[in-house]
CSV table of C-alpha atoms in Angstrom, one decimal:
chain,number,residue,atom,x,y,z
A,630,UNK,CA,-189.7,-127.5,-1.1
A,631,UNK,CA,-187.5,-127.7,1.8
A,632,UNK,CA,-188.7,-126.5,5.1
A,633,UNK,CA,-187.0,-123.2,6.6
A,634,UNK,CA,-185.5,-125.2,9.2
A,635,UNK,CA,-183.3,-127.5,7.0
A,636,UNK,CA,-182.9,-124.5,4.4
A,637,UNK,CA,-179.0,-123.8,4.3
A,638,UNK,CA,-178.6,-120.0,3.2
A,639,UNK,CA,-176.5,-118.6,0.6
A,640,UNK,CA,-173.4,-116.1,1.7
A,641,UNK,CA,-171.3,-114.0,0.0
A,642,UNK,CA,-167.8,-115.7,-1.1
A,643,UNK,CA,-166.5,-113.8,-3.4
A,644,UNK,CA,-166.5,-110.7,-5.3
A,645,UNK,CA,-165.0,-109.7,-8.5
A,646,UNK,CA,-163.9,-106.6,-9.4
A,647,UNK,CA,-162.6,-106.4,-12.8
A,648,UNK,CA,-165.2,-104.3,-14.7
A,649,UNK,CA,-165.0,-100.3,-14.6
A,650,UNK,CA,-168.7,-99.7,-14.7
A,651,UNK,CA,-171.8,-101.2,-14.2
A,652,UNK,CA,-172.9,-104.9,-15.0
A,653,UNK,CA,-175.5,-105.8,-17.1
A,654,UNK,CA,-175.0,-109.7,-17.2
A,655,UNK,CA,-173.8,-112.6,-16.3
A,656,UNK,CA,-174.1,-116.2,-17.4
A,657,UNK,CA,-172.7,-119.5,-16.7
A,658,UNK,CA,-171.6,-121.8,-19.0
A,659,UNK,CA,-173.5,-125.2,-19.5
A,660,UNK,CA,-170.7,-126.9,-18.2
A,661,UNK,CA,-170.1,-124.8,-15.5
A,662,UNK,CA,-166.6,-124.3,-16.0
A,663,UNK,CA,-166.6,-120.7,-17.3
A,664,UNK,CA,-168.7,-117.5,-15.8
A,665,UNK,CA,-169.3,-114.6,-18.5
A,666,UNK,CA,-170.2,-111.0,-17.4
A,667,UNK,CA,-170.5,-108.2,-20.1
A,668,UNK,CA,-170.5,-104.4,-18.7
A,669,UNK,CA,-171.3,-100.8,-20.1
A,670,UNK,CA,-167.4,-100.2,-19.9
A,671,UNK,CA,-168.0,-102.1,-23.5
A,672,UNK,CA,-166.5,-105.1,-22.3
A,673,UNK,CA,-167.1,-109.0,-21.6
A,674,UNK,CA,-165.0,-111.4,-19.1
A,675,UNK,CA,-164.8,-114.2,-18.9
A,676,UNK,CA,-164.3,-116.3,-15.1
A,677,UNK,CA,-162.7,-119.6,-14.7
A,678,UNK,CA,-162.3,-121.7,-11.6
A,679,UNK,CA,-158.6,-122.0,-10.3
A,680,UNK,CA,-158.7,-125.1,-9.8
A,681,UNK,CA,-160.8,-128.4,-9.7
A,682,UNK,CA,-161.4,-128.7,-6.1
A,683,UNK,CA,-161.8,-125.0,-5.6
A,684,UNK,CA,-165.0,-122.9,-6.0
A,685,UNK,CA,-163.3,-119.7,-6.5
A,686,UNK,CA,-163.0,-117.7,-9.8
A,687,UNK,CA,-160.3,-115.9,-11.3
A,688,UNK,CA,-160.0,-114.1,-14.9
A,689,UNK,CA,-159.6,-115.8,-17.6
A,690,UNK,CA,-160.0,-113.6,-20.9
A,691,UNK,CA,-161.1,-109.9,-21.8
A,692,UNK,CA,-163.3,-109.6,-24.9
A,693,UNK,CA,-162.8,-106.0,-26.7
A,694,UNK,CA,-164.2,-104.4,-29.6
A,695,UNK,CA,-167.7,-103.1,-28.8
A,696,UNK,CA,-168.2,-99.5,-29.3
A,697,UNK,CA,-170.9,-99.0,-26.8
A,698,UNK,CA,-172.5,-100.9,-23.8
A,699,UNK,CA,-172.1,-104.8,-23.8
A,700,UNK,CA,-176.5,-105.5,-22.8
A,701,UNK,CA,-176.6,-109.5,-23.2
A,702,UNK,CA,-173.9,-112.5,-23.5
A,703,UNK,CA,-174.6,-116.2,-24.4
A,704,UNK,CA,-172.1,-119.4,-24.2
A,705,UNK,CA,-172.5,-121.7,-27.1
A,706,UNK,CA,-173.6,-125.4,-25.9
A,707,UNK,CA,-169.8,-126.5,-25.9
A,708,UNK,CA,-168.5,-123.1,-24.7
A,709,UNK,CA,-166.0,-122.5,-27.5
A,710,UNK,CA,-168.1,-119.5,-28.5
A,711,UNK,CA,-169.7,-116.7,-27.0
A,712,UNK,CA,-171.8,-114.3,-28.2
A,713,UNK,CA,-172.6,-110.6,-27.3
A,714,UNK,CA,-175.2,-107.6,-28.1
A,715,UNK,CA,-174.3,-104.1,-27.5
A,716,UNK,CA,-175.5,-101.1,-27.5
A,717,UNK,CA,-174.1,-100.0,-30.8
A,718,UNK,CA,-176.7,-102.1,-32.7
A,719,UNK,CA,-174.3,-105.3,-33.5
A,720,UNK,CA,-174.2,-108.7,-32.2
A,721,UNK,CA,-170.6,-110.4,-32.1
A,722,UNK,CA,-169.3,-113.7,-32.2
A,723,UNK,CA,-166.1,-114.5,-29.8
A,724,UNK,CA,-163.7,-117.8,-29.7
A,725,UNK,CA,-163.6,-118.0,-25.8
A,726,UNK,CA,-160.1,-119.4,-25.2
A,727,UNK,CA,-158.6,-116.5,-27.7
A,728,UNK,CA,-160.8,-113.8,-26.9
A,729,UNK,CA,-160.7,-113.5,-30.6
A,730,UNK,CA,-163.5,-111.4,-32.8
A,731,UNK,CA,-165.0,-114.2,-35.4
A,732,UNK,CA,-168.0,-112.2,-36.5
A,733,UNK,CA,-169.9,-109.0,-36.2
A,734,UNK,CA,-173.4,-109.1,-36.9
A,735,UNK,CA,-175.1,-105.6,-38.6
A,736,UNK,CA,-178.7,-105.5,-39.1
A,737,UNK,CA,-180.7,-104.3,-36.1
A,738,UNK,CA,-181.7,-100.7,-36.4
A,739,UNK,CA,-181.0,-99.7,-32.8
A,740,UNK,CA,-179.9,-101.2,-29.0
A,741,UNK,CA,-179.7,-105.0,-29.1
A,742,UNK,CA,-181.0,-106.0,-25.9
A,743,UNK,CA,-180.6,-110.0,-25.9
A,744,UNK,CA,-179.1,-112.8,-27.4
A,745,UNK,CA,-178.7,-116.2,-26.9
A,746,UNK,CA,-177.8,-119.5,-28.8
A,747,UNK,CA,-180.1,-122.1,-30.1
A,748,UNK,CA,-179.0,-125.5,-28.1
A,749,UNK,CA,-177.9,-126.9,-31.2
A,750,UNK,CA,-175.5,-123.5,-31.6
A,751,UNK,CA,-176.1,-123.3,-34.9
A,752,UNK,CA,-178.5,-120.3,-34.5
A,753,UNK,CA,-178.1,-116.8,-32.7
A,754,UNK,CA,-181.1,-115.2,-32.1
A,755,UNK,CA,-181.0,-111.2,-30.9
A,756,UNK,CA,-183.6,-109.3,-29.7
A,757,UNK,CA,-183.8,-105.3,-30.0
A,758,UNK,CA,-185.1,-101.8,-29.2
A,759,UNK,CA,-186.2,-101.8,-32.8
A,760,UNK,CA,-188.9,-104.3,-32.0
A,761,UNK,CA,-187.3,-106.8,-34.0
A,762,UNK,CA,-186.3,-110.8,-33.6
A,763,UNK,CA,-183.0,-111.5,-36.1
A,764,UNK,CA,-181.9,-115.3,-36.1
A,765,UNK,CA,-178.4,-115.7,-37.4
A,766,UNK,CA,-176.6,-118.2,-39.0
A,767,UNK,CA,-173.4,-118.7,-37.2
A,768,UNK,CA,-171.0,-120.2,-39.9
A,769,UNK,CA,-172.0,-117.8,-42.8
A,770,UNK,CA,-173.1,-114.7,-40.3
A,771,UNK,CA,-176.0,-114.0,-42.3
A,772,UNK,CA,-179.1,-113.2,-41.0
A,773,UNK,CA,-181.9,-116.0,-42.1
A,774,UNK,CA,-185.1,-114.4,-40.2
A,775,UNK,CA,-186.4,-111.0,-39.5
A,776,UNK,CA,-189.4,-111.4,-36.9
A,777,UNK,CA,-191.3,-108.3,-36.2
A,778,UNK,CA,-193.3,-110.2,-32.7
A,779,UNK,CA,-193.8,-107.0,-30.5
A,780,UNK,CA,-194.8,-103.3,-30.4
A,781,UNK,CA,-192.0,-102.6,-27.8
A,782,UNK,CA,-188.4,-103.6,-27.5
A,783,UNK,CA,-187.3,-107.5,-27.2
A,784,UNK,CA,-185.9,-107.3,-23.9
A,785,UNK,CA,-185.6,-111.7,-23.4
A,786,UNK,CA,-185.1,-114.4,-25.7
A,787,UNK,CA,-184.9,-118.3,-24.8
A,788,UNK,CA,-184.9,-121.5,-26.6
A,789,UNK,CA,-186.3,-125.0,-25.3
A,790,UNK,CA,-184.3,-127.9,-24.9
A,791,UNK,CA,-184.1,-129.4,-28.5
A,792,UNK,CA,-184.4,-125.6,-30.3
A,793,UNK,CA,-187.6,-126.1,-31.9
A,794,UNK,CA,-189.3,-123.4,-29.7
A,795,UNK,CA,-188.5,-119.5,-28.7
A,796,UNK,CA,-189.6,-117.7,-26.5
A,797,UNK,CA,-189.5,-113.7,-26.3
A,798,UNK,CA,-190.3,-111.5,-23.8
A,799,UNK,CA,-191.0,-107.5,-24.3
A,800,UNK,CA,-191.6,-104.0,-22.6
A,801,UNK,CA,-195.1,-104.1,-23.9
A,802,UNK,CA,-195.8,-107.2,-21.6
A,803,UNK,CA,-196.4,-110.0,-23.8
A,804,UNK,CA,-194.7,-112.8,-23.8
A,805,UNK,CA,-194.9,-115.3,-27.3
A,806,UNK,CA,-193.8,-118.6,-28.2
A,807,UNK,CA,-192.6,-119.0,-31.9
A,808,UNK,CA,-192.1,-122.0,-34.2
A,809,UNK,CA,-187.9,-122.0,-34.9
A,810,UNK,CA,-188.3,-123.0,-38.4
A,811,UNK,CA,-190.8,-120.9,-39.4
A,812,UNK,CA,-190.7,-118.2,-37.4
A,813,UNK,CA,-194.4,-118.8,-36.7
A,814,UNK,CA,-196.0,-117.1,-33.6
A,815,UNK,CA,-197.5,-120.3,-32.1
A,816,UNK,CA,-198.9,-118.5,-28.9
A,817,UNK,CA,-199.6,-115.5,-27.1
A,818,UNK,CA,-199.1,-115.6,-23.4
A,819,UNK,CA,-200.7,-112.5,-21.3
A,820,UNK,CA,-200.4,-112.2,-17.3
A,821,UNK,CA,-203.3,-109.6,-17.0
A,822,UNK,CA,-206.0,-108.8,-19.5
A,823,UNK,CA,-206.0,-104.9,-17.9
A,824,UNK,CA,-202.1,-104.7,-17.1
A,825,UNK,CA,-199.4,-106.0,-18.5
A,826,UNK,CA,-196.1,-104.6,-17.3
A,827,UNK,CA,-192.9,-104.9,-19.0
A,828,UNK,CA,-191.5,-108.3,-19.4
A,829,UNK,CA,-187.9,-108.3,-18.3
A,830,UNK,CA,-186.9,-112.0,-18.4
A,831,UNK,CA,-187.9,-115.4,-20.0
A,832,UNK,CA,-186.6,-118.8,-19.6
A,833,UNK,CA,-187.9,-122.5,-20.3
A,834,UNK,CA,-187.7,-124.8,-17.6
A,835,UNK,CA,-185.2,-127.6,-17.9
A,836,UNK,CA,-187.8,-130.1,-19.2
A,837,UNK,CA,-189.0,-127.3,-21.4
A,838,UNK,CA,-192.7,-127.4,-19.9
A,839,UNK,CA,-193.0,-124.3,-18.3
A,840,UNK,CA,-191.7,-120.8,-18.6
A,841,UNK,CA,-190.6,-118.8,-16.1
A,842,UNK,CA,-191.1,-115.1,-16.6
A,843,UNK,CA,-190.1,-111.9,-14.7
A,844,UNK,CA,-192.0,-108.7,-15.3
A,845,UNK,CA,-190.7,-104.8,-14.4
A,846,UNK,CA,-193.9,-104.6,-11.7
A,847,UNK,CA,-192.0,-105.9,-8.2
A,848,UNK,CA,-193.9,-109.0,-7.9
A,849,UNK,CA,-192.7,-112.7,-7.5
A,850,UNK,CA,-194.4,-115.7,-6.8
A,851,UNK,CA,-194.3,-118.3,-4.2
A,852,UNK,CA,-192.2,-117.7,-0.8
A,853,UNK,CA,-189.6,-115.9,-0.4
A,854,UNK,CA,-186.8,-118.3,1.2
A,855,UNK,CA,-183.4,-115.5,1.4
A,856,UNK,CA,-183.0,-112.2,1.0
A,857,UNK,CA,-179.1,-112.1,-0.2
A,858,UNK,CA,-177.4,-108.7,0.6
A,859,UNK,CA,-174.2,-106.8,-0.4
A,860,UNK,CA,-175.0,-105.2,-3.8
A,861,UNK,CA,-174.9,-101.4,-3.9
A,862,UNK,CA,-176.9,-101.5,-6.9
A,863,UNK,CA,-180.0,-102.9,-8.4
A,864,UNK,CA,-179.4,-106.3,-9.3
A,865,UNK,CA,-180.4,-107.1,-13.0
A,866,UNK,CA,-178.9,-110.6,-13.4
A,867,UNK,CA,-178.3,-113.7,-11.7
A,868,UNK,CA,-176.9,-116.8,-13.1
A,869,UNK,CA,-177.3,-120.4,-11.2
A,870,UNK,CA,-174.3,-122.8,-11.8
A,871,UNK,CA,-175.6,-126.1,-13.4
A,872,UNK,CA,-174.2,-128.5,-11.4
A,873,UNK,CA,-172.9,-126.2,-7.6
A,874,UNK,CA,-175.2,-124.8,-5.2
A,875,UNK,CA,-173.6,-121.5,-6.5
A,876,UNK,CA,-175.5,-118.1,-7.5
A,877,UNK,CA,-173.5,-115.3,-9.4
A,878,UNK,CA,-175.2,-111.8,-9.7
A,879,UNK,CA,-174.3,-108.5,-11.4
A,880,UNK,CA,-176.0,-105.2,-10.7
A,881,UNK,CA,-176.1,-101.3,-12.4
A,882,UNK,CA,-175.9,-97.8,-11.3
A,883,UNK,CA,-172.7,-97.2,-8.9
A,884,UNK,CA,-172.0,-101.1,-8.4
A,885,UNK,CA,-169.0,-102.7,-10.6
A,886,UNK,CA,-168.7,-105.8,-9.2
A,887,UNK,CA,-170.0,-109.7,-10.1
A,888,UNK,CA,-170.7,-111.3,-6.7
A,889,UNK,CA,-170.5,-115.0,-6.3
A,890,UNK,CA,-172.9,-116.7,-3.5
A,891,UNK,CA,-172.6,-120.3,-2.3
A,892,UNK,CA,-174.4,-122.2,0.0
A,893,UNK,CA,-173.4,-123.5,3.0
A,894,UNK,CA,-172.2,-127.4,3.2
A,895,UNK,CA,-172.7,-129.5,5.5
C-alpha cells in the first residue's frame, strides 16, 4: 500500500442527476465503457463516456418496464445485455444499445434483491427475500436451479473468474460458496461464532482467491485512506472502473443522484 504522503485523493467530478428517486445501484461495465444505475423510480440508465479522451458521462439509454423498485443490475461480459431484479419479484433481461425488453423472468415468490451474470453470460443467477437462489438460462429464460442456501433473504451473489464457483451472501450472516453445476454448497463461511450480522455484499477477488465481504455491523478492515463527501444519503453502492482511477457511487433516502469520483493526476 502506498504511503499517505504519495496517496492522491479522490474528488468529486461529476454528478448525475437523471433518476427521480433514490439509487440502489450502480455498476460498471467490464469494459468500462458503459456505467448502469437502477433506482426505486422503477428505472435503469445507462452512462456512456462522451468521448474517448474525456472521463465525463452522459446518458445513454432508459430501461422501462418494471412495476416496482429496480434493487440490483448486472452487465453481461460483452455488455450487449443487462440484467435487472426488482421489487415486483421478476428479473429482466435488456439489449443495452435498444433499451429493448428480451425477457422477463417469473419465479421468485417475493423482492429480488441481486442478480448478476455468470462470466461465461450464459447463466443469471438472482437472489431473493424468499430465501431462494434461481439460476437462469438466458437463451430459453427458463429457470434450471432452485437453491434454497439461507434462512434470511439473499442480499449478494458473485461468481469467480471462470463461473465454476458462487458465492451468496445473506441477512442471516452467512456467507456460502456453491458448486455452479451442481448447486452443491461446498462451504460455509462464518465471521463470528456468537454474532453474525447481516451480510450486505460479496465479491471474489480478481484472481478469485479471496472474497471480500461487507456486513450491516459498521465495521471495515484495514486503514482507512479517504473519507469521500457530498452524498446526502447513505451510500449503498460503489462501482470501481476497471481500467480508470474512477469510483461511481449511488445512495438512498433523499439523495437522487450517481456521483462520479476521480483521482487526481499527476
Amino acid at each position: 500500500m502506498a504511503s499517505s504522503s504519495s496517496y492522491k485523493p479522490y474528488t468529486l467530478s461529476q454528478i448525475l442527476t437523471s433518476h427521480q428517486r433514490h439509487i440502489f445501484a450502480v455498476k460498471f461495465s467490464s469494459s468500462g465503457r458503459l456505467l448502469a444505475s437502477c433506482s426505486a423510480d422503477r428505472t435503469i440508465l445507462t452512462y456512456g463516456f462522451t468521448n474517448s479522451d474525456s472521463l465525463t458521462l452522459s446518458p445513454m439509454q432508459q430501461y422501462v418496464g418494471h412495476q416496482l423498485a429496480v434493487s440490483d443490475v448486472a452487465f453481461s461480459s460483452d455488455s450487449r445485455f443487462l440484467v435487472s431484479s426488482s421489487d415486483d419479484k421478476t428479473v429482466r433481461l435488456w439489449d443495452v444499445p435498444t433499451g429493448s425488453l428480451i425477457k422477463t423472468l417469473h419465479g421468485h415468490g417475493s423482492y429480488v434483491f441481486c442478480v448478476n451474470f455468470q462470466p461465461d453470460s450464459n447463466i443469471i443467477a438472482s437472489g431473493s427475500f424468499d430465501e431462494t437462489i434461481r439460476m437462469w438460462d438466458v437463451r430459453s429464460g427458463q429457470c434450471v436451479k432452485r437453491i434454497t442456501p439461507h434462512s434470511q433473504a439473499v442480499s449478494a451473489i458473485d461468481f469467480n473468474g471462470d463461473g465454476t464457483l458462487m458465492v451468496s451472501g445473506s441477512y442471516d450472516g452467512l456467507c456460502r460458496l456453491w458448486d455452479v453445476s451442481t448447486g452443491h454448497c461446498m462451504k460455509t463461511l462464518i465471521f463470528d461464532v456468537d454474532e453474525n450480522p447481516p451480510v450486505s455484499y460479496v465479491k471474489f477477488s480478481p484472481n478469485s482467491k479471496m472474497i471480500l465481504v461487507a456486513t450491516l455491523d459498521n465495521t471495515l478492515s484495514r486503514r482507512m485512506v479517504q473519507k469521500m463527501e457530498g452524498h446526502t444519503g447513505t451510500v449503498i453502492s460503489v462501482s470501481c472502473h476497471p481500467s480508470e482511477n474512477m469510483i461511481a457511487s449511488g445512495a438512498i433516502d433523499y439523495d437522487k443522484t450517481v456521483k462520479i469520483w476521480t483521482q487526481q493526476k499527476d
